mmCIF file of C-alpha atoms in Angstrom:
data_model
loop_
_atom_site.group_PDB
_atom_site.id
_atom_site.type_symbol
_atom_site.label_atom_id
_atom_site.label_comp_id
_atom_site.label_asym_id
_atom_site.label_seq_id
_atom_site.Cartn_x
_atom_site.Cartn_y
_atom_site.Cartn_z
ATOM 1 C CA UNK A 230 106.730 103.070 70.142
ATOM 2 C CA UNK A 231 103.120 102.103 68.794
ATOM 3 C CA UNK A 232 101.367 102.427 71.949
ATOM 4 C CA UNK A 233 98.305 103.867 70.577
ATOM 5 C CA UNK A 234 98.144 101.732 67.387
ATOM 6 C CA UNK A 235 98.477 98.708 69.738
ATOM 7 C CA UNK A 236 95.575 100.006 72.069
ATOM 8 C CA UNK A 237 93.644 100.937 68.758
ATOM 9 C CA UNK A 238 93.659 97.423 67.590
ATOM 10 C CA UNK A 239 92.721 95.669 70.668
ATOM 11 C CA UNK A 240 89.991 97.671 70.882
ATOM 12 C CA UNK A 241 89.336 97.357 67.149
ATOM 13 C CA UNK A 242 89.724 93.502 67.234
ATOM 14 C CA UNK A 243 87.764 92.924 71.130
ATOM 15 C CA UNK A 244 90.486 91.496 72.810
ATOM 16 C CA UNK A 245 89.146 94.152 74.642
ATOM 17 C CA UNK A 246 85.894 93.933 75.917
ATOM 18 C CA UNK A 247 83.690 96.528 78.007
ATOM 19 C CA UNK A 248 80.400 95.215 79.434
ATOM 20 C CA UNK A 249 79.465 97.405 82.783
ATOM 21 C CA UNK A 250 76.062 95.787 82.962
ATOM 22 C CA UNK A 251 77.116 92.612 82.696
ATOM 23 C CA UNK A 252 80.563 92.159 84.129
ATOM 24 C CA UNK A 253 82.965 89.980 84.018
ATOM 25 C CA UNK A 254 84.673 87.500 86.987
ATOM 26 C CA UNK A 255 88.134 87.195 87.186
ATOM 27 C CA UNK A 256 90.367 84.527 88.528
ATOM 28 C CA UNK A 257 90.875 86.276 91.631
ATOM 29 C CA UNK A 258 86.855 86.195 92.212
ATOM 30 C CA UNK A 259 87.233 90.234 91.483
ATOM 31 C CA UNK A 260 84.409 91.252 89.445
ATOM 32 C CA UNK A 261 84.790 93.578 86.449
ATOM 33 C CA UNK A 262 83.026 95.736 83.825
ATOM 34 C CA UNK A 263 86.237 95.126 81.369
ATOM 35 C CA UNK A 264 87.832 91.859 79.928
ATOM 36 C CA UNK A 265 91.488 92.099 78.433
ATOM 37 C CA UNK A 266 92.269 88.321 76.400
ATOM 38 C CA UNK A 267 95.420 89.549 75.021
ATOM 39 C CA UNK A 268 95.646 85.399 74.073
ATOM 40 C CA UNK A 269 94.260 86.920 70.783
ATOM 41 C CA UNK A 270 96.900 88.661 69.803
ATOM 42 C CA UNK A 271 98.848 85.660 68.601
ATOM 43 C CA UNK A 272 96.619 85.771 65.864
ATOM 44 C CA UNK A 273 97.461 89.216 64.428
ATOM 45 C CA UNK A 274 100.512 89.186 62.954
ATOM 46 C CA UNK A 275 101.540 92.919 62.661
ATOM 47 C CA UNK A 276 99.670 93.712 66.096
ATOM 48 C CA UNK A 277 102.161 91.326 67.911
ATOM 49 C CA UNK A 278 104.656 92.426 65.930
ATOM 50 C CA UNK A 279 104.381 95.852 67.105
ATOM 51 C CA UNK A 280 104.016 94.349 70.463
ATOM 52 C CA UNK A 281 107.613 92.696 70.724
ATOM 53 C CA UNK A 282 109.447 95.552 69.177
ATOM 54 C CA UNK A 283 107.936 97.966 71.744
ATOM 55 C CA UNK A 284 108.150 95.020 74.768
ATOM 56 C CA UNK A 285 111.797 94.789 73.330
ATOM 57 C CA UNK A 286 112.636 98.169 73.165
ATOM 58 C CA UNK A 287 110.751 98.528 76.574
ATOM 59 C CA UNK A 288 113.106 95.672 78.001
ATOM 60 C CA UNK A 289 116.360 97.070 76.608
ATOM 61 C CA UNK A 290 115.659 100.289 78.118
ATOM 62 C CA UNK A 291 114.254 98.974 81.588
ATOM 63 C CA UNK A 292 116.791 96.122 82.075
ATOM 64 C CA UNK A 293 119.835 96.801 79.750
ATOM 65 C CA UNK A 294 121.802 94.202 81.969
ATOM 66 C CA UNK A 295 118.768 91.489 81.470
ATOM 67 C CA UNK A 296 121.293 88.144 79.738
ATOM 68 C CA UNK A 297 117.747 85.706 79.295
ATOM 69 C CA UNK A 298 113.865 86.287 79.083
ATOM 70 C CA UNK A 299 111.670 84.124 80.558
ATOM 71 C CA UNK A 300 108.211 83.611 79.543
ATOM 72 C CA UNK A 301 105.153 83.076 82.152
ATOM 73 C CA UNK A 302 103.053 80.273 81.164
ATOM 74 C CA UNK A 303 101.181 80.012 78.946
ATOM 75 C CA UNK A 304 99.879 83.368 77.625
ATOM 76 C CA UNK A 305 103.091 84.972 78.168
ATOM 77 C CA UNK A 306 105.586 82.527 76.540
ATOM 78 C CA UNK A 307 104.827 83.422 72.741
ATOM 79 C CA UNK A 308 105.933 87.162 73.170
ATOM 80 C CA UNK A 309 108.889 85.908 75.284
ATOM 81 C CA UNK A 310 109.863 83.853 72.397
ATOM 82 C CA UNK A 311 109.100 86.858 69.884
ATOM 83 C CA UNK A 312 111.049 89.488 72.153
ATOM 84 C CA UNK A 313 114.255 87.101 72.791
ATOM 85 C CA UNK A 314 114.221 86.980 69.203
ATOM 86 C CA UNK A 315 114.636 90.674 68.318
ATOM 87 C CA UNK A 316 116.853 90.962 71.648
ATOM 88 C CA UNK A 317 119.083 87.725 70.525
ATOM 89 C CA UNK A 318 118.980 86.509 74.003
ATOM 90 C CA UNK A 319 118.061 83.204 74.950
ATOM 91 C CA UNK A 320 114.543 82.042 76.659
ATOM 92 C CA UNK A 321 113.062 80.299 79.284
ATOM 93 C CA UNK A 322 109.869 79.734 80.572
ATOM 94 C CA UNK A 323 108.117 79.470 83.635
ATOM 95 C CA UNK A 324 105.328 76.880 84.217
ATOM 96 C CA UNK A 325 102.603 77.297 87.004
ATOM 97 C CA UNK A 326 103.723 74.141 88.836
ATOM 98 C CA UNK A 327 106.122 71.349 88.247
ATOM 99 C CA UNK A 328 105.701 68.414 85.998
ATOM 100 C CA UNK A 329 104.150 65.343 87.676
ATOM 101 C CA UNK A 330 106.734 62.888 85.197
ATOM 102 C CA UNK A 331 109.916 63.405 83.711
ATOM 103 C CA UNK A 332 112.218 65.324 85.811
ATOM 104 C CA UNK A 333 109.289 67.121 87.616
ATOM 105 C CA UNK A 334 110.747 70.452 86.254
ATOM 106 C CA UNK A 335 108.713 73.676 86.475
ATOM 107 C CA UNK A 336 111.554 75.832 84.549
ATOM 108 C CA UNK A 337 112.439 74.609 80.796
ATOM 109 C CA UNK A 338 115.437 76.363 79.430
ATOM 110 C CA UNK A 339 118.648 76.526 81.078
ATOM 111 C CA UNK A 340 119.727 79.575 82.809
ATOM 112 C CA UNK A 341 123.152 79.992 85.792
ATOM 113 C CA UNK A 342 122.895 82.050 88.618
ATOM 114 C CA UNK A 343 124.776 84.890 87.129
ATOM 115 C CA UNK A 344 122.318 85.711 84.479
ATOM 116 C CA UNK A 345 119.865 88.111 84.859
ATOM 117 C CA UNK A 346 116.339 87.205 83.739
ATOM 118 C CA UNK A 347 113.307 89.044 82.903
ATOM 119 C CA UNK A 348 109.996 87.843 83.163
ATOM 120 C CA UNK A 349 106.796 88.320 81.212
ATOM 121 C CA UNK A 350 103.584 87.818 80.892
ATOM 122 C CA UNK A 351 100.725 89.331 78.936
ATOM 123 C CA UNK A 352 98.427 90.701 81.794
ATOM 124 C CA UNK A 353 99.224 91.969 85.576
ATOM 125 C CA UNK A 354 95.999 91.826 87.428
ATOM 126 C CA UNK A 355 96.792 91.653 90.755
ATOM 127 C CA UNK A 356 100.377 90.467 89.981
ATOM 128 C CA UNK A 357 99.859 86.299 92.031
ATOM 129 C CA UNK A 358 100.725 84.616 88.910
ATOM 130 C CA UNK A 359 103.927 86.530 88.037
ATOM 131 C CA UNK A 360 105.301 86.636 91.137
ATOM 132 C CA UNK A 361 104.926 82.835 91.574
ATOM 133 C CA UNK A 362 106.925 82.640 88.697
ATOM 134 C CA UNK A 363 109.486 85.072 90.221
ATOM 135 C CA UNK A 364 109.643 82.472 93.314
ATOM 136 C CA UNK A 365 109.873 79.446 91.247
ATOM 137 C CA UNK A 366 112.450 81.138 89.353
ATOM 138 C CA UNK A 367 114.681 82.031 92.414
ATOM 139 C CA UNK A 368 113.468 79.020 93.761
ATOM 140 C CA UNK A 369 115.329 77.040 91.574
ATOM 141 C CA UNK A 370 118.496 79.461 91.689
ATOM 142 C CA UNK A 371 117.651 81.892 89.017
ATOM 143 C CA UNK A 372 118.121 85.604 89.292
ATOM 144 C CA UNK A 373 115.275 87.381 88.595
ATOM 145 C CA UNK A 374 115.657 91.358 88.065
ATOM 146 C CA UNK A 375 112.184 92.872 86.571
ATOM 147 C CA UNK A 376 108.682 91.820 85.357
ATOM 148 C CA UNK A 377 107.134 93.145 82.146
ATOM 149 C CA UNK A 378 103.495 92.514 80.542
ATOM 150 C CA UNK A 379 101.911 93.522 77.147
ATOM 151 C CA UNK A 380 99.023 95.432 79.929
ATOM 152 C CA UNK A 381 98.056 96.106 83.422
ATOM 153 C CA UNK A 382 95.173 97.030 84.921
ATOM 154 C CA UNK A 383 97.417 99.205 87.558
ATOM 155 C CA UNK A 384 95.184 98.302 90.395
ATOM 156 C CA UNK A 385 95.936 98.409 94.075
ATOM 157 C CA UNK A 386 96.487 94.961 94.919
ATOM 158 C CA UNK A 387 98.744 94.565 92.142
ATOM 159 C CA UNK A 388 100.992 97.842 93.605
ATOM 160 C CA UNK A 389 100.862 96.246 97.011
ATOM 161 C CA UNK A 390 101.651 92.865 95.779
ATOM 162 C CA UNK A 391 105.032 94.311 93.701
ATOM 163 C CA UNK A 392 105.907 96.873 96.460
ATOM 164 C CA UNK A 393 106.127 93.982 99.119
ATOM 165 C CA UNK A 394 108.054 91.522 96.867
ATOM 166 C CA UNK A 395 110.469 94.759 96.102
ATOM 167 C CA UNK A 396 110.307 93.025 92.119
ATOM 168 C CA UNK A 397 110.896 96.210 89.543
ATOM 169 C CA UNK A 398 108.028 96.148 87.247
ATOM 170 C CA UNK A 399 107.890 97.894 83.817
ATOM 171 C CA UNK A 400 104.700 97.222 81.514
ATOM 172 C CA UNK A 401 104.366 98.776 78.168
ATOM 173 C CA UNK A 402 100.554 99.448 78.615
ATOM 174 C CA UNK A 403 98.472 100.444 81.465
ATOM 175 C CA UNK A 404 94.255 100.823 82.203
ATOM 176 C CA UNK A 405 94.927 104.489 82.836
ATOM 177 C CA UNK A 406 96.142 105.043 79.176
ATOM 178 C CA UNK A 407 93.380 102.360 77.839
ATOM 179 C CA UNK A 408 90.575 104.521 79.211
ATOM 180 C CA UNK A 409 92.113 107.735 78.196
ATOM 181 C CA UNK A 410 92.230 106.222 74.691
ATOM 182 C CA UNK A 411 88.440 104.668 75.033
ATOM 183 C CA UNK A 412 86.988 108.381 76.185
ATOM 184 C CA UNK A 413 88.424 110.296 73.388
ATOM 185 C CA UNK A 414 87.951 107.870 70.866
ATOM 186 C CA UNK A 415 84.073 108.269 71.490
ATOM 187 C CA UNK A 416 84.086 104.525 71.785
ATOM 188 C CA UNK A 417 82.427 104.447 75.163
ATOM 189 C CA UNK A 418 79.578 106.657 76.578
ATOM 190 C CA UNK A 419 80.186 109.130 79.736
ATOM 191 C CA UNK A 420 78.473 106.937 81.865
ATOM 192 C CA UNK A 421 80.767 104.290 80.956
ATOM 193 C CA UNK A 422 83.629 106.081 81.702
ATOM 194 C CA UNK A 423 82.419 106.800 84.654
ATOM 195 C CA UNK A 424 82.269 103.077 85.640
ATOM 196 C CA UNK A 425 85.245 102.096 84.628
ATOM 197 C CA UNK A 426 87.072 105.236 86.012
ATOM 198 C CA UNK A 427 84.894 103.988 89.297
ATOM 199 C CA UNK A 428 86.224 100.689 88.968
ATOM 200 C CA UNK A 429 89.252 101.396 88.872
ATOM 201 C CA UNK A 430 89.670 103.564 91.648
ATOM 202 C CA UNK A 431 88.409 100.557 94.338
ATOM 203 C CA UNK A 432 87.306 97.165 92.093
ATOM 204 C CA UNK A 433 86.216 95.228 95.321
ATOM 205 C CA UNK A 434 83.768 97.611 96.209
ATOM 206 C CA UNK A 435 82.482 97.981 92.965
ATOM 207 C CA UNK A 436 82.017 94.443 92.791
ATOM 208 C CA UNK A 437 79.824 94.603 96.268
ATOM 209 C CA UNK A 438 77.936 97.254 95.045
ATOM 210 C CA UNK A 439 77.129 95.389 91.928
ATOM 211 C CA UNK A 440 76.309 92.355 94.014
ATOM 212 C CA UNK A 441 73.878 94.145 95.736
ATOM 213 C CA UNK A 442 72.122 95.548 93.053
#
């Protein structure tokens, strides 16, 4: 595994991004003091390299009995298409909604109901987008048995959100190993660790507390 190369380089390259003074909104509304665009790392050859073998390897592991990978539009369907390829199993991908022409299909690939598909994307927030995925998925008679993502945050909405869909969920990177990585690199200052370990613990009220300020 290349775990800490992998974390190195994001850092290196600022797909990772720490700004506790000036913080970043998510989708959710969620307001945050870190930025993950793991988008980038389509442009760095060995890093997403390293990143398939170890989502791969991750996948064979977590899923041996996983017969198709499915890709989470859009950020998460170039590493599907790079691990199917080292697991020589065919792809699919999921998109957000269904086509408004054609044959109004939100699923491209072809998959039965006896395969077993793994999904994955490149970043679990709160886990909304994946899971919609999941229920298109079954939705349209697919199977699906476990999530994976380059990173996740690990935050309590996104433990909720998996627990109560009852989804297995396997990433290959998480926040707590990030920021473990961050403090003893000497890359961030105490009192940004303490932010982000502050964040972490409760990100809504952090957010209010910000507001407020």
């Amino acid at each position: 595994m290349h775990k800490d190369q992998i974390i190195s380089q994001l850092i290196q390259e600022k797909i990772i991004t720490i700004s506790p003074d000036k913080p970043f909104t998510y989708a959710s509304g969620m307001l945050s003091p870190i930025y993950t665009d793991l988008r980038l790392t389509v442009s760095y050859p060995e890093l997403r390299d390293m990143i398939a073998s170890d989502l791969a390897n991750l996948i064979a592991k977590e899923f041996p009995e996983a017969t198709i990978i499915g890709g989470v539009a859009t950020a998460g369907i170039p590493h599907a298409a790079w691990v199917a390829d080292k697991l020589h199993l065919p792809m699919i991908y999921v998109r957000p909604k269904p086509k408004d022409h054609g044959k109004g299909r939100q699923i491209e690939g072809c998959f039965s109901k006896d395969d077993k598909i793994v999904l994955i994307d490149d970043l679990i927030t709160t886990g909304g987008s994946v899971l919609n995925a999941v229920k298109a998925t079954e939705k349209d008679g697919g199977n699906v048995i476990g999530v994976s993502s380059i990173f996740t945050y690990y935050l309590p909405d996104a433990k909720e959100n998996f627990a109560k869909s009852g989804v297995k969920y396997a990433p290959l990177l998480s926040y707590p190993e990030l920021l473990k990585k961050e403090n003893e690199s000497g890359h961030i200052s105490s009192e940004q660790y303490d932010v982000l370990k502050t964040w972490h613990e409760d990100p809504w009220a952090w957010g209010k507390k910000f507001e407020k300020q």
